[in-house]
Short mmCIF file of C-alpha atoms in Angstrom, two decimals:
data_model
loop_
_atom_site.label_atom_id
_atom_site.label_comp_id
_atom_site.label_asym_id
_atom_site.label_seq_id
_atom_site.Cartn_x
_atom_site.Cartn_y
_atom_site.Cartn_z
CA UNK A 671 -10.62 -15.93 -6.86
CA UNK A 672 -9.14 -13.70 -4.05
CA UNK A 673 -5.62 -12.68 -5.58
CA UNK A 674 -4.01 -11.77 -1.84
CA UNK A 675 -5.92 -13.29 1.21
CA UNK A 676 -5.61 -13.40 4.58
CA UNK A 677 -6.84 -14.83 7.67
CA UNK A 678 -8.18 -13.91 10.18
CA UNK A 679 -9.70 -10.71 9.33
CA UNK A 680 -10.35 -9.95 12.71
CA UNK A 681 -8.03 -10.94 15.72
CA UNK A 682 -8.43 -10.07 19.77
CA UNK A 683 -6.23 -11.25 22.38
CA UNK A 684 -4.78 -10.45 25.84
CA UNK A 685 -1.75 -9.22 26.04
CA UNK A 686 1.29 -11.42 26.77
CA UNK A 687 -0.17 -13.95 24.29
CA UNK A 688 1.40 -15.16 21.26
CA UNK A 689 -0.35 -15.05 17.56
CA UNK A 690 0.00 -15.53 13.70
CA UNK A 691 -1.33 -14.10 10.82
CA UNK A 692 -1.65 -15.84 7.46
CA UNK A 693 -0.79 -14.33 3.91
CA UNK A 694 -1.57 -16.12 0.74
CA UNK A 695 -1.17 -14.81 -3.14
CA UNK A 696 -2.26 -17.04 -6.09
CA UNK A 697 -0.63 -14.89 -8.36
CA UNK A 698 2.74 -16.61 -8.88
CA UNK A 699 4.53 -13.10 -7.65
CA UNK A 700 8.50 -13.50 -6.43
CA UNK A 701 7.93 -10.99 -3.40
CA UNK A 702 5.61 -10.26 -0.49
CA UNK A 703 5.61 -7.92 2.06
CA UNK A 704 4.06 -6.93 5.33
CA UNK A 705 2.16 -3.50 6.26
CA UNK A 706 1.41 -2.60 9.30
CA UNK A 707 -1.64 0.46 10.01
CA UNK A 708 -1.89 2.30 12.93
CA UNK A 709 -4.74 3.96 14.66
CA UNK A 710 -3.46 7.18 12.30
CA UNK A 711 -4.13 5.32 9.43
CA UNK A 712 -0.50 5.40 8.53
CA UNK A 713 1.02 2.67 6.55
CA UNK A 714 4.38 1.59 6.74
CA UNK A 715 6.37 -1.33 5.77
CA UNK A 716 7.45 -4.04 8.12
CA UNK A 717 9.09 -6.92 6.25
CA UNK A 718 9.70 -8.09 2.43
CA UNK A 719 10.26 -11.14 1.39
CA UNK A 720 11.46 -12.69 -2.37
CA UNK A 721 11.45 -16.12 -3.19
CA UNK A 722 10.98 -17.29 0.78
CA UNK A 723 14.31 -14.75 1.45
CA UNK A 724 14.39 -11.54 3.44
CA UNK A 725 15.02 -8.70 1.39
CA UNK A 726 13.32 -5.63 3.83
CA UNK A 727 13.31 -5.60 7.73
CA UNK A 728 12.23 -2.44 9.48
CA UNK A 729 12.56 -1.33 12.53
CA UNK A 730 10.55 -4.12 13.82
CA UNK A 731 10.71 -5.41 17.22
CA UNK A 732 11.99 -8.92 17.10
CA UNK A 733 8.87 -10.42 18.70
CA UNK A 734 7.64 -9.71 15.12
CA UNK A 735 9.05 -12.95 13.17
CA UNK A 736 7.83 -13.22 9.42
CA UNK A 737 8.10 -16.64 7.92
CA UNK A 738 8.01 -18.12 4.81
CA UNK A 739 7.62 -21.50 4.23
CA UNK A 740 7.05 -21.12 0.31
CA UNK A 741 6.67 -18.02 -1.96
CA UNK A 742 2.95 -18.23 -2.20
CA UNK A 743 3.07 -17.72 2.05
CA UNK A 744 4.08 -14.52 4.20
CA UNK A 745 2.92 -15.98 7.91
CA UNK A 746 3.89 -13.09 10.33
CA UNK A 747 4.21 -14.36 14.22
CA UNK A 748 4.17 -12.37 16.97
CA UNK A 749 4.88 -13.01 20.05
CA UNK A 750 4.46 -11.29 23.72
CA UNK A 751 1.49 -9.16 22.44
CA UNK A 752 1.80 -5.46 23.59
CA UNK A 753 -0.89 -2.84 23.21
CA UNK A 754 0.85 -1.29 20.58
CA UNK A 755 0.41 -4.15 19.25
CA UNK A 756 -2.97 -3.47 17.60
CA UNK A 757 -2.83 -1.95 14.46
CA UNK A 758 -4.49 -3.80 11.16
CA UNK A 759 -1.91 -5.59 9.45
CA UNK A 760 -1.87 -5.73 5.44
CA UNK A 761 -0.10 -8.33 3.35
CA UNK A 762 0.97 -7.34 -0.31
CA UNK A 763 2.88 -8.97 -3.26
CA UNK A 764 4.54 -8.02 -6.74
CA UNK A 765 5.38 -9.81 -9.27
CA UNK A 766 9.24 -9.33 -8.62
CA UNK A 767 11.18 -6.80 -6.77
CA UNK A 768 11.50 -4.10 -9.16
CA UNK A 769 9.97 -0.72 -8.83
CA UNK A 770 7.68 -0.78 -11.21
CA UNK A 771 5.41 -3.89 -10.31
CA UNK A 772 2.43 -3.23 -8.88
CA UNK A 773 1.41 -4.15 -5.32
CA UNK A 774 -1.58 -5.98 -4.65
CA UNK A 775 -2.66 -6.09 -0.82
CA UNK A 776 -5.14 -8.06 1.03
CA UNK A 777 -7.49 -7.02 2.96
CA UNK A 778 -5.94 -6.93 6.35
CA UNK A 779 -6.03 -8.15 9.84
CA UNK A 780 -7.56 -5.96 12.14
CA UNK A 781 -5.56 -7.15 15.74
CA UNK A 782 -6.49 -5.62 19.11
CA UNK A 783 -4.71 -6.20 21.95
CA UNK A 784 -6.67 -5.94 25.36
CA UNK B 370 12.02 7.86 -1.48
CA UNK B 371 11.38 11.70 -1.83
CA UNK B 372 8.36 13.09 -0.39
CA UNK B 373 5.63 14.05 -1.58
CA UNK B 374 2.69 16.51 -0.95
CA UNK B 375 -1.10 16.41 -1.14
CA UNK B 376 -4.32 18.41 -0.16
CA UNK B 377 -5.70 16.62 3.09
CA UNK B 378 -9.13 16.37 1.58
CA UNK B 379 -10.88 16.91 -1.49
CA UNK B 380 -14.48 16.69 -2.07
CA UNK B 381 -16.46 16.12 -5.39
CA UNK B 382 -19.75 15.64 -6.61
CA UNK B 383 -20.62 12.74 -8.37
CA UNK B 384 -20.06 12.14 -12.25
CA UNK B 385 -18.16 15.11 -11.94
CA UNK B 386 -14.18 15.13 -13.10
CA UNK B 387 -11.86 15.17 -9.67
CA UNK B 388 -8.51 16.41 -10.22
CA UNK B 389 -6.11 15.25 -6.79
CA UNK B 390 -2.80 16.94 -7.34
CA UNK B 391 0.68 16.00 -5.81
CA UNK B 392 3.65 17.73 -5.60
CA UNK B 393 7.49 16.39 -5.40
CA UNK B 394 9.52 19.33 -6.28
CA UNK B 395 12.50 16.91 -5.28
CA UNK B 396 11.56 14.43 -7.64
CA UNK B 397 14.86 12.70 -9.03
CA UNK B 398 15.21 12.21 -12.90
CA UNK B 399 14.69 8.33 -12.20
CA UNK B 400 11.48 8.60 -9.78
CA UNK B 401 8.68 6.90 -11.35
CA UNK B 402 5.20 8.35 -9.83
CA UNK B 403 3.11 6.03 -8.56
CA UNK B 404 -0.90 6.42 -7.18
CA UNK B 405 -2.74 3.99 -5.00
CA UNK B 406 -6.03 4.37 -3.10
CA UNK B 407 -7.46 2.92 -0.26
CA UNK B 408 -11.59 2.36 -0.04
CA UNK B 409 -12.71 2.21 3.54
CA UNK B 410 -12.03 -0.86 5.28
CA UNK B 411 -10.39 -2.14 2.18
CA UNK B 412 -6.41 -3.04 1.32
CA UNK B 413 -4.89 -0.14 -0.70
CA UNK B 414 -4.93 -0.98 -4.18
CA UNK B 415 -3.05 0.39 -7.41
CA UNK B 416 -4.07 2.82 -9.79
CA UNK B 417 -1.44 3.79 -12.20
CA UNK B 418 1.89 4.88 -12.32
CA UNK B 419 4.16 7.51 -14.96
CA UNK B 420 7.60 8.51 -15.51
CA UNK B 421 7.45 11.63 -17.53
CA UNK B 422 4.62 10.92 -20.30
CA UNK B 423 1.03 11.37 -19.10
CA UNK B 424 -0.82 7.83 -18.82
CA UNK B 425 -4.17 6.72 -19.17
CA UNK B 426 -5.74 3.66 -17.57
CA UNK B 427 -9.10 2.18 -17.62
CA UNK B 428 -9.53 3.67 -13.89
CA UNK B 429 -7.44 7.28 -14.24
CA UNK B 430 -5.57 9.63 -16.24
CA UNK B 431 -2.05 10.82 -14.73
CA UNK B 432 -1.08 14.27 -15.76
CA UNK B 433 2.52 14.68 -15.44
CA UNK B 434 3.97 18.37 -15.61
CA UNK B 435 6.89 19.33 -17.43
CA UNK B 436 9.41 19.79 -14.58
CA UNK B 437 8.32 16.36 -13.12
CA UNK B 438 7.95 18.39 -10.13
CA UNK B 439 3.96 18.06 -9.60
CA UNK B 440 1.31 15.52 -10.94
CA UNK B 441 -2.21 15.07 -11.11
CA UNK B 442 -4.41 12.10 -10.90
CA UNK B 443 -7.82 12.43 -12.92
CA UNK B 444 -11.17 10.54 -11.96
CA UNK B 445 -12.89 11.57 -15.14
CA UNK B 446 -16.55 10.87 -13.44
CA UNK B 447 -16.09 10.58 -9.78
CA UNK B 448 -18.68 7.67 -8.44
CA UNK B 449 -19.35 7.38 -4.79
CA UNK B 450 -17.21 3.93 -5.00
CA UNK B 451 -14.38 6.58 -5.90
CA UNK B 452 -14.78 7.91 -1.97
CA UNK B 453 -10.86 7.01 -0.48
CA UNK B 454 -8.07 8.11 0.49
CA UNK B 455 -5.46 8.47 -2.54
CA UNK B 456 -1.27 8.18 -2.23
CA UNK B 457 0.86 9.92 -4.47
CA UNK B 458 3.97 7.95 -3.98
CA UNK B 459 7.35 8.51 -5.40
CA UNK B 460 9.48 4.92 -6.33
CA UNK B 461 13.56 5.03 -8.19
CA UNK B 462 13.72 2.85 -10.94
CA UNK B 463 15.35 -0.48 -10.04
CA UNK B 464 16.61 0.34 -6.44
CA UNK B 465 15.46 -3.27 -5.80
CA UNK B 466 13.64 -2.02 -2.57
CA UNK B 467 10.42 -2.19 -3.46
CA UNK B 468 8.32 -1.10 -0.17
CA UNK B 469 5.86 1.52 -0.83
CA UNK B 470 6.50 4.53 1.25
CA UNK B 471 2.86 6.01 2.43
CA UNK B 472 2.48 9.66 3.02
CA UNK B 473 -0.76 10.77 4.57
CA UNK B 474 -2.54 10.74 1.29
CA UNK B 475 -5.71 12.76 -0.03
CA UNK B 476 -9.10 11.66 1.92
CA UNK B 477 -11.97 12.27 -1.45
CA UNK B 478 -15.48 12.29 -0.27
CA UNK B 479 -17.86 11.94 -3.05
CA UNK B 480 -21.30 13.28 -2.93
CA UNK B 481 -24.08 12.21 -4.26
#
């Protein structure tokens, strides 16, 4: 069983349009998060959430809205696509918020914006 | 989260030992040090963490030194799956904010 998945694994669009991404853990963690990885490979966090609240939002442009509609689900919407935009896209969760819980991550959403 | 420091690139030869060191000469006395990987095309996945003892897992050893201020992760047979690049990331004990903070990480190549 796939402890973090995702879907889709592969995304292109036009810009302008609007899109989701879907997160799933079976795990039974409190917390998930959102990673976003640019064409650097650089990795930085976009949004946490624990028990369907928002604990963590970046500097995020608000076209970016996560949702959580229970806390087995991160969805992350985005709307107005910009270039920028593409990026692969990496859901994680933890068993709580604490520092010492390991993160498990999916394994991504490569989006590209045309 | 203080910063850390690692070697762009390493390279190793298979079922040879691979020692990937990190340094955090700011390291607070309540850091915990924390190492995840990524495999190519693959989510970045955890591979153990330490305070000030060294620790052994089934995938690693972590070598802590005395000062806290440097650390090294151990592959103790490097395998070609081992090829990825490798975070050395520093985390406070119960801040509550749990993101990791990625640095640029160590890319290993493994050769067969």
């Amino acid at each position: 069983d796939t402890a973090v998945s995702q879907t889709p694994k592969y995304l292109v669009t036009q810009m302008g349009n609007d899109k989701s991404i879907k997160c799933e853990q079976n795990l039974g963690h409190d917390t998930m998060y959102w990673y976003k990885q640019d064409s650097k490979k650089f990795l930085k966090i976009m949004f946490s959430y624990n028990n369907k609240e928002l604990i963590i939002n970046e500097t995020v442009p608000n076209r970016f809205s996560p949702k959580s509609p229970d806390k087995a689900h991160l969805n992350l919407h985005i709307n107005s696509l910009e270039l920028g935009d593409s990026a692969v896209y990496f859901c994680a969760s933890s068993q709580d918020r604490w520092t010492n819980n390991e993160q498990y991550f999916g394994p991504g959403t490569r989006l590209t914006v045309t | 989260d203080a910063k850390t420091t690692q070697p762009n690139s390493m390279e190793s030869n298979e079922e040879e030992p691979v020692h990937l060191p990190c340094n955090h000469s700011t390291i607070s006395g309540t850091d915990y040090i924390h190492w995840y990987r990524q495999l190519p095309s693959q989510g970045p996945e955890y591979v153990i963490h330490g305070l000030t003892s060294n620790v052994n897992n089934r995938m690693a050893s972590l070598a802590i030194a005395e000062d806290r201020k440097s650390s090294t992760l151990i592959l103790h047979r490097a395998t070609l799956r081992d090829a990825a690049v490798y975070y050395c990331i520093l985390r406070a004990v119960n801040s509550g904010n749990t993101p990791l903070v990625f640095g640029k990480g160590t890319r290993l190549s493994v050769i067969a």
